[in-house]
Structures are given as structure tokens and as C-alpha cells.
């Protein structure tokens, strides 16, 4: 994302996209059952998904992004949420995560995976930093269909000039992701695409 668009992205995420993050945070909470330990939010942007999950759990968070502008917003949002005691930011790429092996209980990510290059390497890194028994829940979407439609409508009204098409990555199909997971030696894994987005899950 162009640096000039980052402040608007953060504004929209805080102002109208909160239900999306709450929705996926509840799903992650229900599906993984992981409520304590360490969680890495990859391609975190302003940290919205992890911050929503922090409200449901006692997890400690590391927010990783390649963009210093996004991380600045993540730091502001962490402070505004009163979560400084259990959240830190770290700059890095998913393809070379600057963390020790087996250091995370949970890895989450939303809206970042379409931008990742070298997918087998990226998935291998997520797997490497997970502890044995850890869970990866990564993907993207705009929540349930009703929320999605309401947000899209509001975007058209309030941000008619917002568009990020120039940097929109080409769509990859489920098989592409499944092949990359297999190439990273990750078995089993699931890749699901529905009205609620594309989500990939695996355990270590
Ligand atoms: C569309 S934003 C999503 C932000 C946030 N997770 C959300 O759900 O709103 C994509 C984010 O992924 C980050 N990103 C893209 N490729 C990345 C990579 N290879 N490694 C780390 N971060 C990456 C971008 O800097 C950006 O903050």
C-alpha cells in the first residue's frame, strides 16, 4: 500500500471496519481455543485483528508488519486500547520473521496474505515460529455478508475516492495456496473460501 494511503486505511479501519475484526477475532477464539501465551499478528497494519482478539483473551501480542507507517498506527492503537503491557510491534517480512523457532502459540493474519510473495517460504516461516501444538489462522475477508454489504455501501458514500486498485494483487485460487502449503511441508492444512473470505488453518 502506498504510504500516502496508510492514514486513511487506519481511519477507515477504526471508524467503520471494527465489526470485521470483532467477527474474525471471535471465530479465531472459538476455533483455536487459545486464550493465553503468545500471538503473532502478521501483516498487522494498525493491529486491528490482534487488538480485537486481545479483548477476548489474555494473550500477549507481537504485531509484525513490513511498513513503518502501519506500525506507527499499531503503536497508537495499542496505546489507545490500554494494551501496552501485553503488546509490542516488530518490523519485518513474513518471508523472514525475526523471531526464534517455536516461540508463538498462535499466528493470525488478515488481509495481508494476497500480498505475500514466495508463499512456501512465508508459510514455512509461520510454521517455524509456532510452538508444537500451536495454531495458524490466516486469511482475509470482510466478515459476514451483512457486515460486508453494509461496509461496502458506507465506503462508497463516505470515501468515494478510496481505491487501491493499482496495488491490488492478482487473485490466487485455493489450489495455489494448498500447493504452497504442501511445498512448505505443512500437513494437514485447510484452505476454505466462502462468503466470509479465504481462510487457511494449520497446527504444528
Ligand atoms: C491490507 S493491509 C491489512 C492490515 C490488517 N491486517 C487488517 O486486517 O486491516 C496489508 C498489510 O500487510 C502488510 N504486508 C504486506 N506484505 C507483507 C510482508 N511480506 N511481510 C509483512 N507484512 C506485509 C502491509 O504492509 C499491510 O500493512
mmCIF file of C-alpha atoms and ligand atoms in Angstrom:
data_model
loop_
_atom_site.group_PDB
_atom_site.id
_atom_site.type_symbol
_atom_site.label_atom_id
_atom_site.label_comp_id
_atom_site.label_asym_id
_atom_site.label_seq_id
_atom_site.Cartn_x
_atom_site.Cartn_y
_atom_site.Cartn_z
ATOM 1 C CA UNK A 1 0.000 0.000 0.000
ATOM 2 C CA UNK A 2 1.274 3.466 -0.853
ATOM 3 C CA UNK A 3 2.435 5.295 2.280
ATOM 4 C CA UNK A 4 0.082 8.184 1.478
ATOM 5 C CA UNK A 5 -2.924 5.848 1.837
ATOM 6 C CA UNK A 6 -1.941 4.477 5.240
ATOM 7 C CA UNK A 7 -3.611 7.211 7.372
ATOM 8 C CA UNK A 8 -6.932 6.778 5.511
ATOM 9 C CA UNK A 9 -6.664 2.974 5.826
ATOM 10 C CA UNK A 10 -6.230 3.372 9.576
ATOM 11 C CA UNK A 11 -9.093 5.856 9.818
ATOM 12 C CA UNK A 12 -11.462 3.535 7.929
ATOM 13 C CA UNK A 13 -10.340 0.504 9.944
ATOM 14 C CA UNK A 14 -11.074 2.287 13.217
ATOM 15 C CA UNK A 15 -14.215 4.114 12.139
ATOM 16 C CA UNK A 16 -16.166 1.510 10.223
ATOM 17 C CA UNK A 17 -14.302 -1.795 9.964
ATOM 18 C CA UNK A 18 -14.316 -2.659 13.674
ATOM 19 C CA UNK A 19 -17.134 -5.250 13.221
ATOM 20 C CA UNK A 20 -14.939 -7.145 10.740
ATOM 21 C CA UNK A 21 -12.127 -7.583 13.252
ATOM 22 C CA UNK A 22 -14.514 -8.440 16.101
ATOM 23 C CA UNK A 23 -16.127 -11.053 13.886
ATOM 24 C CA UNK A 24 -12.882 -12.803 12.934
ATOM 25 C CA UNK A 25 -11.443 -12.487 16.445
ATOM 26 C CA UNK A 26 -14.474 -14.374 17.818
ATOM 27 C CA UNK A 27 -14.053 -17.037 15.164
ATOM 28 C CA UNK A 28 -10.364 -17.452 15.955
ATOM 29 C CA UNK A 29 -11.121 -17.590 19.665
ATOM 30 C CA UNK A 30 -13.844 -20.218 19.205
ATOM 31 C CA UNK A 31 -11.915 -22.308 16.714
ATOM 32 C CA UNK A 32 -8.472 -22.392 18.319
ATOM 33 C CA UNK A 33 -9.436 -22.203 21.987
ATOM 34 C CA UNK A 34 -6.077 -20.487 22.629
ATOM 35 C CA UNK A 35 -6.563 -17.819 25.275
ATOM 36 C CA UNK A 36 -3.112 -17.423 26.825
ATOM 37 C CA UNK A 37 0.509 -17.424 25.700
ATOM 38 C CA UNK A 38 1.870 -15.554 22.707
ATOM 39 C CA UNK A 39 0.183 -14.430 19.497
ATOM 40 C CA UNK A 40 1.817 -13.038 16.352
ATOM 41 C CA UNK A 41 -0.349 -10.833 14.097
ATOM 42 C CA UNK A 42 1.384 -10.915 10.691
ATOM 43 C CA UNK A 43 0.937 -8.025 8.260
ATOM 44 C CA UNK A 44 -0.894 -6.439 11.177
ATOM 45 C CA UNK A 45 -1.421 -2.984 9.705
ATOM 46 C CA UNK A 46 -2.709 -0.934 12.638
ATOM 47 C CA UNK A 47 -3.072 -4.106 14.722
ATOM 48 C CA UNK A 48 -6.860 -4.244 14.448
ATOM 49 C CA UNK A 49 -7.330 -8.050 14.450
ATOM 50 C CA UNK A 50 -4.928 -8.692 17.316
ATOM 51 C CA UNK A 51 -6.420 -5.842 19.311
ATOM 52 C CA UNK A 52 -9.911 -7.317 18.857
ATOM 53 C CA UNK A 53 -8.603 -10.719 19.970
ATOM 54 C CA UNK A 54 -6.918 -9.127 22.991
ATOM 55 C CA UNK A 55 -10.381 -8.168 24.284
ATOM 56 C CA UNK A 56 -11.369 -11.867 24.342
ATOM 57 C CA UNK A 57 -8.164 -13.421 25.685
ATOM 58 C CA UNK A 58 -5.145 -12.957 27.947
ATOM 59 C CA UNK A 59 -2.725 -13.455 25.040
ATOM 60 C CA UNK A 60 0.447 -11.388 24.719
ATOM 61 C CA UNK A 61 0.825 -9.892 21.238
ATOM 62 C CA UNK A 62 3.566 -9.228 18.756
ATOM 63 C CA UNK A 63 2.457 -7.109 15.818
ATOM 64 C CA UNK A 64 4.611 -7.617 12.727
ATOM 65 C CA UNK A 65 4.494 -5.561 9.547
ATOM 66 C CA UNK A 66 6.903 -4.529 6.817
ATOM 67 C CA UNK A 67 5.603 -0.959 6.880
ATOM 68 C CA UNK A 68 6.908 1.507 9.486
ATOM 69 C CA UNK A 69 3.905 3.764 8.784
ATOM 70 C CA UNK A 70 1.478 0.953 9.617
ATOM 71 C CA UNK A 71 3.463 0.063 12.730
ATOM 72 C CA UNK A 72 3.227 3.658 13.929
ATOM 73 C CA UNK A 73 -0.552 3.363 13.774
ATOM 74 C CA UNK A 74 -0.371 -0.015 15.512
ATOM 75 C CA UNK A 75 1.553 1.630 18.353
ATOM 76 C CA UNK A 76 -1.029 4.417 18.641
ATOM 77 C CA UNK A 77 -3.869 1.880 18.622
ATOM 78 C CA UNK A 78 -2.154 -0.303 21.241
ATOM 79 C CA UNK A 79 -1.751 2.738 23.497
ATOM 80 C CA UNK A 80 -5.339 3.883 22.898
ATOM 81 C CA UNK A 81 -6.550 0.379 23.781
ATOM 82 C CA UNK A 82 -4.563 0.385 27.032
ATOM 83 C CA UNK A 83 -2.636 -2.687 25.862
ATOM 84 C CA UNK A 84 0.959 -1.509 26.111
ATOM 85 C CA UNK A 85 1.683 -4.040 28.873
ATOM 86 C CA UNK A 86 0.976 -7.008 26.622
ATOM 87 C CA UNK A 87 1.693 -5.849 23.083
ATOM 88 C CA UNK A 88 4.792 -4.982 21.082
ATOM 89 C CA UNK A 89 5.446 -4.152 17.453
ATOM 90 C CA UNK A 90 8.207 -5.548 15.294
ATOM 91 C CA UNK A 91 9.188 -4.611 11.768
ATOM 92 C CA UNK A 92 9.799 -7.473 9.370
ATOM 93 C CA UNK A 93 8.701 -9.529 6.411
ATOM 94 C CA UNK A 94 6.699 -12.720 6.683
ATOM 95 C CA UNK A 95 9.306 -14.390 4.458
ATOM 96 C CA UNK A 96 11.987 -13.860 7.137
ATOM 97 C CA UNK A 97 10.262 -13.452 10.507
ATOM 98 C CA UNK A 98 12.775 -12.058 13.007
ATOM 99 C CA UNK A 99 11.729 -14.442 15.792
ATOM 100 C CA UNK A 100 13.077 -17.630 17.319
ATOM 101 C CA UNK A 101 11.813 -21.069 16.326
ATOM 102 C CA UNK A 102 8.855 -22.360 18.342
ATOM 103 C CA UNK A 103 8.167 -19.064 20.082
ATOM 104 C CA UNK A 104 4.451 -18.473 19.349
ATOM 105 C CA UNK A 105 1.265 -20.241 20.440
ATOM 106 C CA UNK A 106 -0.915 -18.619 17.815
ATOM 107 C CA UNK A 107 -0.249 -16.904 14.478
ATOM 108 C CA UNK A 108 -3.022 -14.804 12.958
ATOM 109 C CA UNK A 109 -3.243 -12.599 9.907
ATOM 110 C CA UNK A 110 -5.991 -10.825 7.981
ATOM 111 C CA UNK A 111 -5.848 -9.069 4.642
ATOM 112 C CA UNK A 112 -2.115 -9.471 4.183
ATOM 113 C CA UNK A 113 -1.695 -12.863 2.510
ATOM 114 C CA UNK A 114 -2.681 -11.705 -1.019
ATOM 115 C CA UNK A 115 0.432 -9.508 -0.973
ATOM 116 C CA UNK A 116 2.883 -12.204 0.109
ATOM 117 C CA UNK A 117 5.478 -13.327 -2.386
ATOM 118 C CA UNK A 118 7.377 -16.647 -2.114
ATOM 119 C CA UNK A 119 4.374 -18.279 -0.433
ATOM 120 C CA UNK A 120 6.089 -21.582 0.518
ATOM 121 C CA UNK A 121 8.790 -19.605 2.280
ATOM 122 C CA UNK A 122 6.200 -17.408 4.044
ATOM 123 C CA UNK A 123 4.181 -20.431 5.213
ATOM 124 C CA UNK A 124 7.393 -22.168 6.272
ATOM 125 C CA UNK A 125 8.226 -19.159 8.441
ATOM 126 C CA UNK A 126 4.797 -19.171 10.101
ATOM 127 C CA UNK A 127 5.238 -22.880 10.826
ATOM 128 C CA UNK A 128 8.786 -22.389 12.116
ATOM 129 C CA UNK A 129 7.820 -19.784 14.724
ATOM 130 C CA UNK A 130 4.860 -21.827 16.007
ATOM 131 C CA UNK A 131 5.316 -23.931 19.111
ATOM 132 C CA UNK A 132 4.374 -27.581 18.922
ATOM 133 C CA UNK A 133 0.574 -27.632 19.252
ATOM 134 C CA UNK A 134 0.397 -24.018 18.047
ATOM 135 C CA UNK A 135 -2.226 -22.837 15.583
ATOM 136 C CA UNK A 136 -2.079 -20.652 12.458
ATOM 137 C CA UNK A 137 -5.281 -18.895 11.348
ATOM 138 C CA UNK A 138 -4.649 -16.632 8.410
ATOM 139 C CA UNK A 139 -6.625 -15.197 5.536
ATOM 140 C CA UNK A 140 -8.896 -12.345 4.703
ATOM 141 C CA UNK A 141 -12.405 -11.125 4.211
ATOM 142 C CA UNK A 142 -14.944 -8.514 5.233
ATOM 143 C CA UNK A 143 -16.767 -10.525 7.883
ATOM 144 C CA UNK A 144 -20.219 -11.996 7.446
ATOM 145 C CA UNK A 145 -22.157 -10.991 4.293
ATOM 146 C CA UNK A 146 -24.435 -8.497 6.069
ATOM 147 C CA UNK A 147 -21.493 -6.670 7.626
ATOM 148 C CA UNK A 148 -19.622 -6.741 4.321
ATOM 149 C CA UNK A 149 -22.532 -5.248 2.350
ATOM 150 C CA UNK A 150 -23.116 -2.516 4.949
ATOM 151 C CA UNK A 151 -19.418 -1.569 4.980
ATOM 152 C CA UNK A 152 -19.136 -1.537 1.193
ATOM 153 C CA UNK A 153 -22.181 0.721 0.998
ATOM 154 C CA UNK A 154 -20.763 3.100 3.617
ATOM 155 C CA UNK A 155 -17.367 3.167 1.881
ATOM 156 C CA UNK A 156 -18.998 4.280 -1.367
ATOM 157 C CA UNK A 157 -20.827 7.072 0.451
ATOM 158 C CA UNK A 158 -18.095 8.328 2.782
ATOM 159 C CA UNK A 159 -14.902 7.518 0.845
ATOM 160 C CA UNK A 160 -15.940 7.701 -2.819
ATOM 161 C CA UNK A 161 -12.374 8.325 -3.938
ATOM 162 C CA UNK A 162 -10.802 5.464 -1.987
ATOM 163 C CA UNK A 163 -9.303 2.909 -4.272
ATOM 164 C CA UNK A 164 -6.277 0.754 -4.030
ATOM 165 C CA UNK A 165 -6.647 -0.983 -7.358
ATOM 166 C CA UNK A 166 -3.179 -0.038 -8.525
ATOM 167 C CA UNK A 167 -1.702 -2.246 -5.826
ATOM 168 C CA UNK A 168 -4.379 -4.931 -5.853
ATOM 169 C CA UNK A 169 -2.594 -8.273 -6.205
ATOM 170 C CA UNK A 170 -3.853 -10.906 -8.672
ATOM 171 C CA UNK A 171 -6.354 -13.388 -7.190
ATOM 172 C CA UNK A 172 -4.881 -16.775 -6.270
ATOM 173 C CA UNK A 173 -7.113 -19.830 -6.130
ATOM 174 C CA UNK A 174 -7.390 -22.356 -3.284
ATOM 175 C CA UNK A 175 -5.152 -24.841 -5.079
ATOM 176 C CA UNK A 176 -2.393 -22.260 -5.335
ATOM 177 C CA UNK A 177 -2.421 -21.866 -1.546
ATOM 178 C CA UNK A 178 -2.734 -25.640 -0.987
ATOM 179 C CA UNK A 179 0.285 -26.254 -3.243
ATOM 180 C CA UNK A 180 2.333 -23.638 -1.385
ATOM 181 C CA UNK A 181 1.424 -25.210 1.980
ATOM 182 C CA UNK A 182 2.427 -28.643 0.666
ATOM 183 C CA UNK A 183 5.678 -27.211 -0.712
ATOM 184 C CA UNK A 184 6.399 -25.853 2.784
ATOM 185 C CA UNK A 185 5.889 -29.380 4.170
ATOM 186 C CA UNK A 186 2.775 -28.387 6.130
ATOM 187 C CA UNK A 187 0.341 -31.318 6.579
ATOM 188 C CA UNK A 188 -2.521 -31.250 7.266
ATOM 189 C CA UNK A 189 -3.874 -27.816 6.486
ATOM 190 C CA UNK A 190 -7.190 -26.428 5.334
ATOM 191 C CA UNK A 191 -7.932 -23.762 2.765
ATOM 192 C CA UNK A 192 -11.540 -22.591 2.715
ATOM 193 C CA UNK A 193 -13.178 -19.891 0.660
ATOM 194 C CA UNK A 194 -16.728 -18.829 1.438
ATOM 195 C CA UNK A 195 -18.913 -15.779 1.794
ATOM 196 C CA UNK A 196 -16.756 -14.986 4.804
ATOM 197 C CA UNK A 197 -13.490 -14.823 2.906
ATOM 198 C CA UNK A 198 -10.496 -17.061 2.335
ATOM 199 C CA UNK A 199 -9.017 -18.669 5.428
ATOM 200 C CA UNK A 200 -6.123 -21.056 5.927
ATOM 201 C CA UNK A 201 -5.632 -23.061 9.100
ATOM 202 C CA UNK A 202 -2.948 -25.434 10.268
ATOM 203 C CA UNK A 203 -1.476 -26.716 13.501
ATOM 204 C CA UNK A 204 2.087 -27.636 14.263
HETATM 205 C C1 LIG B 1 -4.464 -4.668 3.565
HETATM 206 S S1 LIG B 1 -3.332 -4.436 4.872
HETATM 207 C C2 LIG B 1 -4.101 -5.420 6.178
HETATM 208 C C3 LIG B 1 -3.790 -4.856 7.530
HETATM 209 C C4 LIG B 1 -4.521 -5.508 8.701
HETATM 210 N N1 LIG B 1 -4.046 -6.852 8.945
HETATM 211 C C5 LIG B 1 -6.011 -5.518 8.511
HETATM 212 O O1 LIG B 1 -6.635 -6.574 8.572
HETATM 213 O O2 LIG B 1 -6.575 -4.436 8.306
HETATM 214 C C6 LIG B 1 -1.958 -5.479 4.416
HETATM 215 C C7 LIG B 1 -0.777 -5.341 5.363
HETATM 216 O O3 LIG B 1 0.164 -6.375 5.096
HETATM 217 C C8 LIG B 1 1.451 -5.826 5.164
HETATM 218 N N2 LIG B 1 2.335 -6.705 4.364
HETATM 219 C C9 LIG B 1 2.237 -6.966 3.033
HETATM 220 N N3 LIG B 1 3.174 -7.848 2.649
HETATM 221 C C10 LIG B 1 3.895 -8.150 3.766
HETATM 222 C C11 LIG B 1 5.016 -8.994 4.008
HETATM 223 N N4 LIG B 1 5.577 -9.710 3.020
HETATM 224 N N5 LIG B 1 5.508 -9.093 5.264
HETATM 225 C C12 LIG B 1 4.945 -8.342 6.263
HETATM 226 N N6 LIG B 1 3.896 -7.522 6.093
HETATM 227 C C13 LIG B 1 3.355 -7.419 4.862
HETATM 228 C C14 LIG B 1 1.288 -4.417 4.610
HETATM 229 O O4 LIG B 1 2.336 -3.558 4.982
HETATM 230 C C15 LIG B 1 -0.042 -4.025 5.212
HETATM 231 O O5 LIG B 1 0.092 -3.419 6.464
#
